[in-house]
CSV table of C-alpha atoms and ligand atoms in Angstrom, one decimal:
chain,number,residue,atom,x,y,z
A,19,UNK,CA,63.8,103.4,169.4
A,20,UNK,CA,67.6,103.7,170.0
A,21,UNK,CA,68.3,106.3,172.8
A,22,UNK,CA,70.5,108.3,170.2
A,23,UNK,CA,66.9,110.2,168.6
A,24,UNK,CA,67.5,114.1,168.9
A,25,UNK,CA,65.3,116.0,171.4
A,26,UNK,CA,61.6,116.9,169.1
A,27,UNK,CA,60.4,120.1,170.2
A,28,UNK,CA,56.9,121.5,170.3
A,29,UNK,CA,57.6,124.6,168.0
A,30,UNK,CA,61.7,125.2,167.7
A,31,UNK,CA,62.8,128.5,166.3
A,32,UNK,CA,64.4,128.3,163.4
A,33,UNK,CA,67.5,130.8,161.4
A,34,UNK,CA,68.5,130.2,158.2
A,35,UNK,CA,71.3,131.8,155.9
A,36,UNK,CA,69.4,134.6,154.7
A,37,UNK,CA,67.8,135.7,158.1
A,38,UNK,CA,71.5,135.6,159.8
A,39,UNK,CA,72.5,137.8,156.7
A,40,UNK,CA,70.0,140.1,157.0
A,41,UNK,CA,70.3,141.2,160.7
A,42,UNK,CA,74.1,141.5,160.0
A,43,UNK,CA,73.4,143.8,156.9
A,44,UNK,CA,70.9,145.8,159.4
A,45,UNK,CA,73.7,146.1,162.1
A,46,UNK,CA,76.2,147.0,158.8
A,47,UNK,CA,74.2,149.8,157.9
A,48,UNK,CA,74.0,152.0,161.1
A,49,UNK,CA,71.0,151.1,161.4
A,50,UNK,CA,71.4,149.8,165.5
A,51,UNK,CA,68.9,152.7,166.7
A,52,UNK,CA,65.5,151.1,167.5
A,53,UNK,CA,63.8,153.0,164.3
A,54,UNK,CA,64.8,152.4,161.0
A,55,UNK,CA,64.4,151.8,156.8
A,56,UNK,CA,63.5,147.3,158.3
A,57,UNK,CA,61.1,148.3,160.7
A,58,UNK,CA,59.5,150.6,158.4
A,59,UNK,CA,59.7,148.2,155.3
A,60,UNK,CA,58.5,145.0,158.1
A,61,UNK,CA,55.1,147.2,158.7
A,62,UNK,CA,54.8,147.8,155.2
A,63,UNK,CA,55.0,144.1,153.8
A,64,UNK,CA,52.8,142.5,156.8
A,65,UNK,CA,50.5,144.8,156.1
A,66,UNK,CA,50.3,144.1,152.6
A,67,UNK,CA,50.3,140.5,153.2
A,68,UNK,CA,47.3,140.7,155.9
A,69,UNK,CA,45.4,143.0,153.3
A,70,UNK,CA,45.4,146.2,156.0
A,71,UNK,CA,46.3,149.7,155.2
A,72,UNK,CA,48.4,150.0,158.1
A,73,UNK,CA,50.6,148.0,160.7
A,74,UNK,CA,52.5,149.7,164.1
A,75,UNK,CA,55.7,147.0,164.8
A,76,UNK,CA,55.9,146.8,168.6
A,77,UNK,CA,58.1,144.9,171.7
A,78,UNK,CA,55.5,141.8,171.8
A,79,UNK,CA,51.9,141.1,170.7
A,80,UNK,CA,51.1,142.1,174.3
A,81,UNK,CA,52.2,145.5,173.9
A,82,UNK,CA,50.1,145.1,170.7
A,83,UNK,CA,46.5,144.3,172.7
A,84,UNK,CA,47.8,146.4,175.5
A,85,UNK,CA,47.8,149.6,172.9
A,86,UNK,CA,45.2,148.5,170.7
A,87,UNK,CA,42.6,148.1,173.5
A,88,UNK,CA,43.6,151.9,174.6
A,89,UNK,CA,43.3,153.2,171.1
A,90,UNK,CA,39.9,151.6,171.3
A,91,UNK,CA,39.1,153.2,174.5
A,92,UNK,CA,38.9,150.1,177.6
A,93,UNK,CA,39.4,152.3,180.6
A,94,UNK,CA,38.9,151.6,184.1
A,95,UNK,CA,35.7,149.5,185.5
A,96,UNK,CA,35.0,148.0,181.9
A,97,UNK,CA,34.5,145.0,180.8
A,98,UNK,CA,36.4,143.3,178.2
A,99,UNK,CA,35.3,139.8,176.3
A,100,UNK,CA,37.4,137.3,175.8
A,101,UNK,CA,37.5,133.6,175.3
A,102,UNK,CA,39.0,131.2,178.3
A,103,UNK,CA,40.9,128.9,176.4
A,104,UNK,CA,43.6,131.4,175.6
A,105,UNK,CA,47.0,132.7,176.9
A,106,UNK,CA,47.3,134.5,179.8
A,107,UNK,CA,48.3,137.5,177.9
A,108,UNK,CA,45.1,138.0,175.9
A,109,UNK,CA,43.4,138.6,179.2
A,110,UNK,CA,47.0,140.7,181.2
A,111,UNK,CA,46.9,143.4,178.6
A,112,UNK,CA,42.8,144.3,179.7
A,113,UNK,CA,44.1,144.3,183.1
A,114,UNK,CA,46.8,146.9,182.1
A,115,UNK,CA,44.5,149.2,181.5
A,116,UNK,CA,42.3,148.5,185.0
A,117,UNK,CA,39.5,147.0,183.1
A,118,UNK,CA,37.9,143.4,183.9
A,119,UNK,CA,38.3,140.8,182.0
A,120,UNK,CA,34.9,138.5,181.5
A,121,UNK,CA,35.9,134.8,180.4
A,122,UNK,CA,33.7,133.1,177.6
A,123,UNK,CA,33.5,129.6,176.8
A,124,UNK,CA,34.1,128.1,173.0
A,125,UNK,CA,32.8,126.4,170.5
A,126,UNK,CA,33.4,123.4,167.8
A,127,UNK,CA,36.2,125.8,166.7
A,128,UNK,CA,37.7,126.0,170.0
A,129,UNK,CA,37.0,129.6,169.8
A,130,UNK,CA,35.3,132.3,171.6
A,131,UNK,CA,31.5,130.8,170.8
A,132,UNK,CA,29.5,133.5,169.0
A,133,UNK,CA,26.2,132.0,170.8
A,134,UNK,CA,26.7,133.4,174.4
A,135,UNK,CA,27.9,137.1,173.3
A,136,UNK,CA,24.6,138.6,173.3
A,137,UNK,CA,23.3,136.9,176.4
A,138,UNK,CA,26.8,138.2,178.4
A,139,UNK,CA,26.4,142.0,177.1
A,140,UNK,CA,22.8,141.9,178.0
A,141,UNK,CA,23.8,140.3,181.4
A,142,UNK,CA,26.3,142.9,181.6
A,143,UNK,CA,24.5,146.1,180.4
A,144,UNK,CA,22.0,145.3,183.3
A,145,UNK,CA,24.2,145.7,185.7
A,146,UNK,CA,25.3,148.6,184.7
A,147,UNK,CA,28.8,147.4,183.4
A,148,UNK,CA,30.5,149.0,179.9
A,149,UNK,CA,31.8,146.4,177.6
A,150,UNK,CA,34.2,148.0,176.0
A,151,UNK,CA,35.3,145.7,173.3
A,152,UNK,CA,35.4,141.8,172.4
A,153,UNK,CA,39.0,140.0,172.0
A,154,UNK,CA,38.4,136.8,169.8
A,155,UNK,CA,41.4,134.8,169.6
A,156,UNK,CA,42.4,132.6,166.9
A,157,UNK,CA,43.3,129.4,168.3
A,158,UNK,CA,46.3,127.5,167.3
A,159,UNK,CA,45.5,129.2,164.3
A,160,UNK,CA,42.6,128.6,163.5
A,161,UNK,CA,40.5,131.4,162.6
A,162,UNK,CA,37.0,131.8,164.7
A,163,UNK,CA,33.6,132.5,163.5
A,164,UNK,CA,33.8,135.9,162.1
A,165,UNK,CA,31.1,135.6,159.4
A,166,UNK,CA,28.6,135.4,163.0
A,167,UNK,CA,31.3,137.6,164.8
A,168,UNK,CA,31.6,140.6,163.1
A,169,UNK,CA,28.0,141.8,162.5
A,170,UNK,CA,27.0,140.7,165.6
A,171,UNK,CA,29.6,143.2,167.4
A,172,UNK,CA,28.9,145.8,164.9
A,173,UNK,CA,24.7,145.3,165.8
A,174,UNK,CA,26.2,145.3,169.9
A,175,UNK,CA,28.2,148.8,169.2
A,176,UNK,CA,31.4,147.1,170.5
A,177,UNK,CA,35.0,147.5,168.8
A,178,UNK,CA,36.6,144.0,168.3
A,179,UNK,CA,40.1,143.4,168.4
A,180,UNK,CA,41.4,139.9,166.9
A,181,UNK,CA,43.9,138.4,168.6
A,182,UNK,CA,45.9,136.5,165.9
A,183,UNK,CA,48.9,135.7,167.6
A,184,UNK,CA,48.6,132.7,166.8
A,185,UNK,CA,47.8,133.1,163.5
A,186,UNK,CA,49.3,134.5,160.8
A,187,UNK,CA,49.3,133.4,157.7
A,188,UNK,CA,45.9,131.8,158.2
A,189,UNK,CA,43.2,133.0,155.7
A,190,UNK,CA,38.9,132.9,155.8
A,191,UNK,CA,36.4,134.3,152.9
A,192,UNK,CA,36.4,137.6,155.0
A,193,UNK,CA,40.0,137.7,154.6
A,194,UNK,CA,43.2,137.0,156.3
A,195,UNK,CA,44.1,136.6,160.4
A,196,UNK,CA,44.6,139.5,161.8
A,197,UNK,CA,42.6,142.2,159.6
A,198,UNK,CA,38.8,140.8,160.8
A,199,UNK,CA,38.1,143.7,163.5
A,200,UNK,CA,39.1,147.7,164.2
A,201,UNK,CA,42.7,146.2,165.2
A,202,UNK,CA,44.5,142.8,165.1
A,203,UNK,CA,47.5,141.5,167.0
A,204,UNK,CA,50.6,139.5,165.5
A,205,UNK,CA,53.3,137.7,167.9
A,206,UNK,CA,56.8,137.4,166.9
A,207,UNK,CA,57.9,135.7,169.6
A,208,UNK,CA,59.9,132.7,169.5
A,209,UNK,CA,57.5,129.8,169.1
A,210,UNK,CA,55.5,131.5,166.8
A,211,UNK,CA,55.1,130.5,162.7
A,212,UNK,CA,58.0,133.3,162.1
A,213,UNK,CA,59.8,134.8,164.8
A,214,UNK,CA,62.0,138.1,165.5
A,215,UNK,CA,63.1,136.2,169.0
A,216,UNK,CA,60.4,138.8,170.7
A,217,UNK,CA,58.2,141.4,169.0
A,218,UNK,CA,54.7,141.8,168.1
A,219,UNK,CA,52.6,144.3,165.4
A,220,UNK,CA,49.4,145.6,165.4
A,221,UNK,CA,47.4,145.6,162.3
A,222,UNK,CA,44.3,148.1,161.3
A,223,UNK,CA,42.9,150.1,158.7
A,224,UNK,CA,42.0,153.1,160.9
A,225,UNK,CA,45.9,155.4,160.1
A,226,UNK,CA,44.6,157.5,163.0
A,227,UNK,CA,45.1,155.0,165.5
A,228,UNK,CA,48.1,153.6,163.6
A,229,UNK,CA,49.5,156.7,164.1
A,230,UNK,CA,48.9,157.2,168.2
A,231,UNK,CA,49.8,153.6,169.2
A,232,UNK,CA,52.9,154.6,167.2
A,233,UNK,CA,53.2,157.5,169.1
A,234,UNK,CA,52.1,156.1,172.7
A,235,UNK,CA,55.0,152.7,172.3
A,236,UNK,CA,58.2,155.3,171.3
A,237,UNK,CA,57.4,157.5,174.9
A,238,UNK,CA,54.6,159.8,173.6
A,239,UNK,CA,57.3,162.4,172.4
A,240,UNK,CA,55.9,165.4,170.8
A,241,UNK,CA,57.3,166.7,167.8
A,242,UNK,CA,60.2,169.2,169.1
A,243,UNK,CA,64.1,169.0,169.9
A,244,UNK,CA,63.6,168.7,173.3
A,245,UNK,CA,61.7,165.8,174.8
A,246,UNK,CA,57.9,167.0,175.4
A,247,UNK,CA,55.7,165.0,176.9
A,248,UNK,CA,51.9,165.5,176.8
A,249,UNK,CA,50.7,162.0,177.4
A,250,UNK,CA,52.2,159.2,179.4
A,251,UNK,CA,54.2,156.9,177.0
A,252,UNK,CA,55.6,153.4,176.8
A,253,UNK,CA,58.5,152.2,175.6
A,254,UNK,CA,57.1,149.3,173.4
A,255,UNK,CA,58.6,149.9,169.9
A,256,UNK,CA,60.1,146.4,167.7
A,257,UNK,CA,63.6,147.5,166.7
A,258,UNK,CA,64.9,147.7,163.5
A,259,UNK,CA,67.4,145.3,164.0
A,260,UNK,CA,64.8,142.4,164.8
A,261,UNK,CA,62.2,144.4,162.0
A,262,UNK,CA,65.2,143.0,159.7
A,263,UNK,CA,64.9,139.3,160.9
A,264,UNK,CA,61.1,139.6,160.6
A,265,UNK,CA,61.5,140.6,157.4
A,266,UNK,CA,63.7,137.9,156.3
A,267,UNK,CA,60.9,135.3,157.9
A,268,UNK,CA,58.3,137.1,156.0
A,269,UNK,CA,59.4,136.4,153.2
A,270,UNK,CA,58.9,132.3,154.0
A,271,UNK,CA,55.6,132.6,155.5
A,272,UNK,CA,53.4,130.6,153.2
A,273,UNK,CA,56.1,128.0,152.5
A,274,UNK,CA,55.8,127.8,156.7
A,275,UNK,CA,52.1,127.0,156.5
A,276,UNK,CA,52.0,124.9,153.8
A,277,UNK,CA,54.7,122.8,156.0
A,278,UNK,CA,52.9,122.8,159.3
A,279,UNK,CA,49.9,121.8,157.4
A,280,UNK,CA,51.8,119.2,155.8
A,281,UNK,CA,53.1,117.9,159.5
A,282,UNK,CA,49.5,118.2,161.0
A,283,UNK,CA,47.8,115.8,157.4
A,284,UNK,CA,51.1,113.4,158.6
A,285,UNK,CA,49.8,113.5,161.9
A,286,UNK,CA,46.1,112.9,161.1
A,287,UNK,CA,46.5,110.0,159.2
A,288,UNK,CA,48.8,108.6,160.9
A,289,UNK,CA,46.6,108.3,163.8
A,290,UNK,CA,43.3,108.0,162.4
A,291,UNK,CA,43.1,104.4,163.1
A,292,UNK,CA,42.8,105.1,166.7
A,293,UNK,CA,39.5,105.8,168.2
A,294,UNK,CA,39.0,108.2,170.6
A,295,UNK,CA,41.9,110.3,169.2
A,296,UNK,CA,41.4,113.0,166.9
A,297,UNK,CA,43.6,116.0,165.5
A,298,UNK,CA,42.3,119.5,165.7
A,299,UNK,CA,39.7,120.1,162.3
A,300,UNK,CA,39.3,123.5,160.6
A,301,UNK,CA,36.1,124.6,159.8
A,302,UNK,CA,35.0,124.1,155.9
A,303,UNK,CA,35.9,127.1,154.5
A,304,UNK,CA,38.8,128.4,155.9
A,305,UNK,CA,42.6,127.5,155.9
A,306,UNK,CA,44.5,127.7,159.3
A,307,UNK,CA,48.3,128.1,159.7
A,308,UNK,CA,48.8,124.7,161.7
A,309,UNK,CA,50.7,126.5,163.8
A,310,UNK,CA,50.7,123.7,166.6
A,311,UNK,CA,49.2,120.3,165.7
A,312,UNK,CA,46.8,119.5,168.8
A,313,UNK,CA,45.1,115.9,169.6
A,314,UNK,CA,42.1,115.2,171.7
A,315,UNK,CA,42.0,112.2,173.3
A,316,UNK,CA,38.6,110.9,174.5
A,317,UNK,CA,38.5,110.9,178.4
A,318,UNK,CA,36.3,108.1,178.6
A,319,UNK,CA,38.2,105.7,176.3
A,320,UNK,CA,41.7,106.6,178.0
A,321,UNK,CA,41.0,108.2,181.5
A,322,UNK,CA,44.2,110.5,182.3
A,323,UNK,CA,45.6,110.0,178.4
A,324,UNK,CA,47.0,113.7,177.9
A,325,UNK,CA,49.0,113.2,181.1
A,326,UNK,CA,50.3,109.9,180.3
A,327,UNK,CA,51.3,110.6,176.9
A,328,UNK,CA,52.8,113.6,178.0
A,329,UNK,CA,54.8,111.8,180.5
A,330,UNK,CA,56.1,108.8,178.4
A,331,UNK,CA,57.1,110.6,175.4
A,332,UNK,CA,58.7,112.9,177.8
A,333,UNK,CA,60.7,110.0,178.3
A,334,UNK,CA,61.9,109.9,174.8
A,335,UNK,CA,62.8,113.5,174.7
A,336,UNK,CA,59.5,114.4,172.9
A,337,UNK,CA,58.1,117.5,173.8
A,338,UNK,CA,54.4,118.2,174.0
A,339,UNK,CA,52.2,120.5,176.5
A,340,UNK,CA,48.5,120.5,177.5
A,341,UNK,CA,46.5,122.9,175.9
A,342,UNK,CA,46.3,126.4,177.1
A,343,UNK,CA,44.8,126.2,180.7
A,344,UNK,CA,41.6,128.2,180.7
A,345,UNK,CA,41.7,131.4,182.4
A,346,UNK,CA,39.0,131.1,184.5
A,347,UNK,CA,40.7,128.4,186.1
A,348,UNK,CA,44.2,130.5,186.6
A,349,UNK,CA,44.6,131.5,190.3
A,350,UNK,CA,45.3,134.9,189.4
A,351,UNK,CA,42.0,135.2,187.6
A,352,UNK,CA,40.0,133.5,190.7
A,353,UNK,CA,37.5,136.2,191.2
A,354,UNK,CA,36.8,136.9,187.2
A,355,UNK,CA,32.9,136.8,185.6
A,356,UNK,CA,33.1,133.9,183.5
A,357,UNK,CA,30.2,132.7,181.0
A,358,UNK,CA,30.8,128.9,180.7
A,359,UNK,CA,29.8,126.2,178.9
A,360,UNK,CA,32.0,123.5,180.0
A,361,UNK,CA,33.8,123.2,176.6
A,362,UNK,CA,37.0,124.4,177.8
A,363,UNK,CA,37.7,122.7,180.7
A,364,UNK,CA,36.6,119.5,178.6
A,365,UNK,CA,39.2,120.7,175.9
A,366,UNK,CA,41.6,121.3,179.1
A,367,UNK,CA,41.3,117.9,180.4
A,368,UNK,CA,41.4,116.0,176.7
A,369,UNK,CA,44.0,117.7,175.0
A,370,UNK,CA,48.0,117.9,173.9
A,371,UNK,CA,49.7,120.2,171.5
A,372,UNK,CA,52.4,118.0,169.6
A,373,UNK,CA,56.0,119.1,168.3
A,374,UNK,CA,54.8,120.7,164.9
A,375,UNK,CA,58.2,122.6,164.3
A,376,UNK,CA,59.0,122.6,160.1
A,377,UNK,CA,61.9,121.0,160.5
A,378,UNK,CA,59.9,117.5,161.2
A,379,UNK,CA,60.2,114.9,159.1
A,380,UNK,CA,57.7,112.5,158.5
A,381,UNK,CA,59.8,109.7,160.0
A,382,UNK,CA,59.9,112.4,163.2
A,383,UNK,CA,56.4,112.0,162.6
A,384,UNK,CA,56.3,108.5,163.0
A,385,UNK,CA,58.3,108.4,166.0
A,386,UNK,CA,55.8,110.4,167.9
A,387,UNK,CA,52.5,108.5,167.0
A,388,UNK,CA,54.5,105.1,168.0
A,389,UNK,CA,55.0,106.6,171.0
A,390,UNK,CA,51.5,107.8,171.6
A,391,UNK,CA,50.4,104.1,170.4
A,392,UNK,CA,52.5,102.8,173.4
A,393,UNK,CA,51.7,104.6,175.6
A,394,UNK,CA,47.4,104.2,175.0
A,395,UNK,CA,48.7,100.6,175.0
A,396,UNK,CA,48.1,100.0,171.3
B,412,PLP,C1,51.9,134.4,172.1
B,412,PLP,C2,50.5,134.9,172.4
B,412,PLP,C3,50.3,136.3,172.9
B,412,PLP,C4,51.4,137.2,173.3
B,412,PLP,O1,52.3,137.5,172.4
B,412,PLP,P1,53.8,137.9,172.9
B,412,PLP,O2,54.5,138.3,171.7
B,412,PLP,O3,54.4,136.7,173.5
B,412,PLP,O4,53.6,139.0,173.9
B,412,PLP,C5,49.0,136.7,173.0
B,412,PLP,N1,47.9,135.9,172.7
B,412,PLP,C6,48.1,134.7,172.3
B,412,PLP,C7,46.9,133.8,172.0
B,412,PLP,C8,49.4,134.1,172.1
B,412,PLP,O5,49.5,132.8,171.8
């Protein structure tokens, strides 16, 4: 390796031609208020392409849960379900609304594990707790187990809201991220498979509460010339401006997955002749976006391997991060219930997200696995 190899990151942003065009076009038109005919047309085409009847573009996919969990009625004192290995965010939005979140561990899938749900609501329920709904997150894209999911929640009487962040674009037999419960959540932001620098929308099939969480994130204003308030309001509304970039992206997304997937087959079989590491799997029957291409490298064959990795293609300008830190372990969530199993903080300790942006080659590719070779001393 000369030292003259450009920086790879872990997920970089990327503009082309037609997205710069068609946030200029937006700004042409007049169009600079935060409403207009892209925001309107973005809601409209993702949620065609999720296969929802309706879609609410917002500031962020935490907005997104933050709104969606109100619609769905969390209040003060409840509980909310939710799967440790996530972002931070899945869990900040329940606390927005003065409920608790309650930290489950995951299974095969690296998802929220179906098997301890009824054990934790019966827990729960006996003392005297509300769980209000269940947040299943879909994992570097990966989709988790709705086919158990969803009619167990529907048996338990608890609203599920998907957190697909992660995940658009990835598909199961029950149907595409993001439309599997009462309300799903998209990301926009910056790092994710398409990107309006920050936003987020919130996907369901129920127009009522498409229509309030539109209502709540532009300020609650009633329907008169003056500004009447009957409810408290947010200002969480995507603008049309960055609707315009999102649309623009949209328009790529499968070619986007279809490329990540590409990088993460590179990736597996590039390193499938070391033991002891292994690249993220998907379950059977179901095609995830590859959003981020994540390794696992056995703790007893390479004590400390994530770090060292980390650190040595660090070196080499080569960007990778640990997997998402589970909550329960976050100082901020110290005093949270937690269900656990021991699967996250093993996932924690074993694995690394690598560079997966599409503009990878497969000699990029290459360079990172040599580097991960060197440094497990192979
Ligand atoms: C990115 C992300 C969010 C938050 O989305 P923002 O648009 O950054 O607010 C929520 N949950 C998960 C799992 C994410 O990865």
């Amino acid at each position: 390796m000369t030292s003259f190899d450009p920086p790879l990151l872990l997920s970089a942003p990327r503009a082309t031609n037609e997205d710069i065009e068609a946030v200029v076009a937006a700004m042409r038109s007049g169009w600079l208020a935060p409403a207009g005919p892209d925001l309107w047309a973005f809601e409209e085409e993702v949620a065609q392409y999720c296969g929802v009847s309706s879609a609410v573009g917002l500031s962020s996919g935490t907005s997104a849960i933050h709104l969606g969990l109100k619609y769905l009625g969390v209040a003060p004192g409840d509980c909310v379900l939710l799967p440790t290995a996530t972002f931070g965010a899945t869990a900040f939005a329940v606390t927005y609304l003065g409920a608790e979140p309650v930290f489950l561990d995951i299974d095969d899938s690296w998802n929220l594990d179906p098997e301890l749900i009824e054990r934790v609501v019966t827990d729960l329920r006996k003392q005297r707790r509300r769980v209000a709904a269940v947040i299943p997150v879909d994992l570097y894209g990966t989709l988790a187990n709705y086919e158990v999911l969803v009619p167990q929640l529907e048996d338990l009487g608890i609203p599920m809201l998907e957190d697909a962040a992660e995940a658009l674009g990835a598909h199961c037999p029950r149907g595409a991220a993001g439309s599997m419960g009462q309300a799903g959540v998209l990301s926009f932001n910056g790092n994710k498979l398409i990107t309006t620098s920050g936003g987020g929308m919130l996907l369901t099939r129920d127009e009522q509460m498409a229509k309030k969480v539109r209502y709540w994130s532009t300020q609650s204003r009633e329907d008169e010339p003056w500004y009447e308030h009957k409810e408290v309001g947010y200002n969480y509304r995507l603008s049309n401006l960055l609707a315009a970039l999102g649309r623009s992206q949209l328009r790529r997304v499968d070619e986007e997955v279809c490329a990540r997937r590409r990088i993460r087959e590179w990736y597996r079989s590039r390193l499938s002749h070391l033991a002891g590491v292994a690249v993220q799997g998907e379950p059977m029957d179901g095609n995830s976006n590859a959003w981020l291409t994540v390794i696992r490298i056995c703790e007893d064959r390479y004590p400390g391997g994530p770090s060292r990795v980390r650190e040595y293609l660090a070196k080499d300008s080569i960007e990778t991060r640990p997997v998402w830190k589970p909550l329960h372990q976050q100082p901020v969530f110290e005093s949270a219930t937690a269900f656990l199993t021991g699967a996250a903080d093993a996932l924690f300790r074993e694995g690394l997200c690598l560079p997966s942006g599409t503009q990878m080659t497969e000699t990029d590719i290459d360079r990172v696995c040599s580097r991960i070779e060197s440094a497990l001393g192979k």
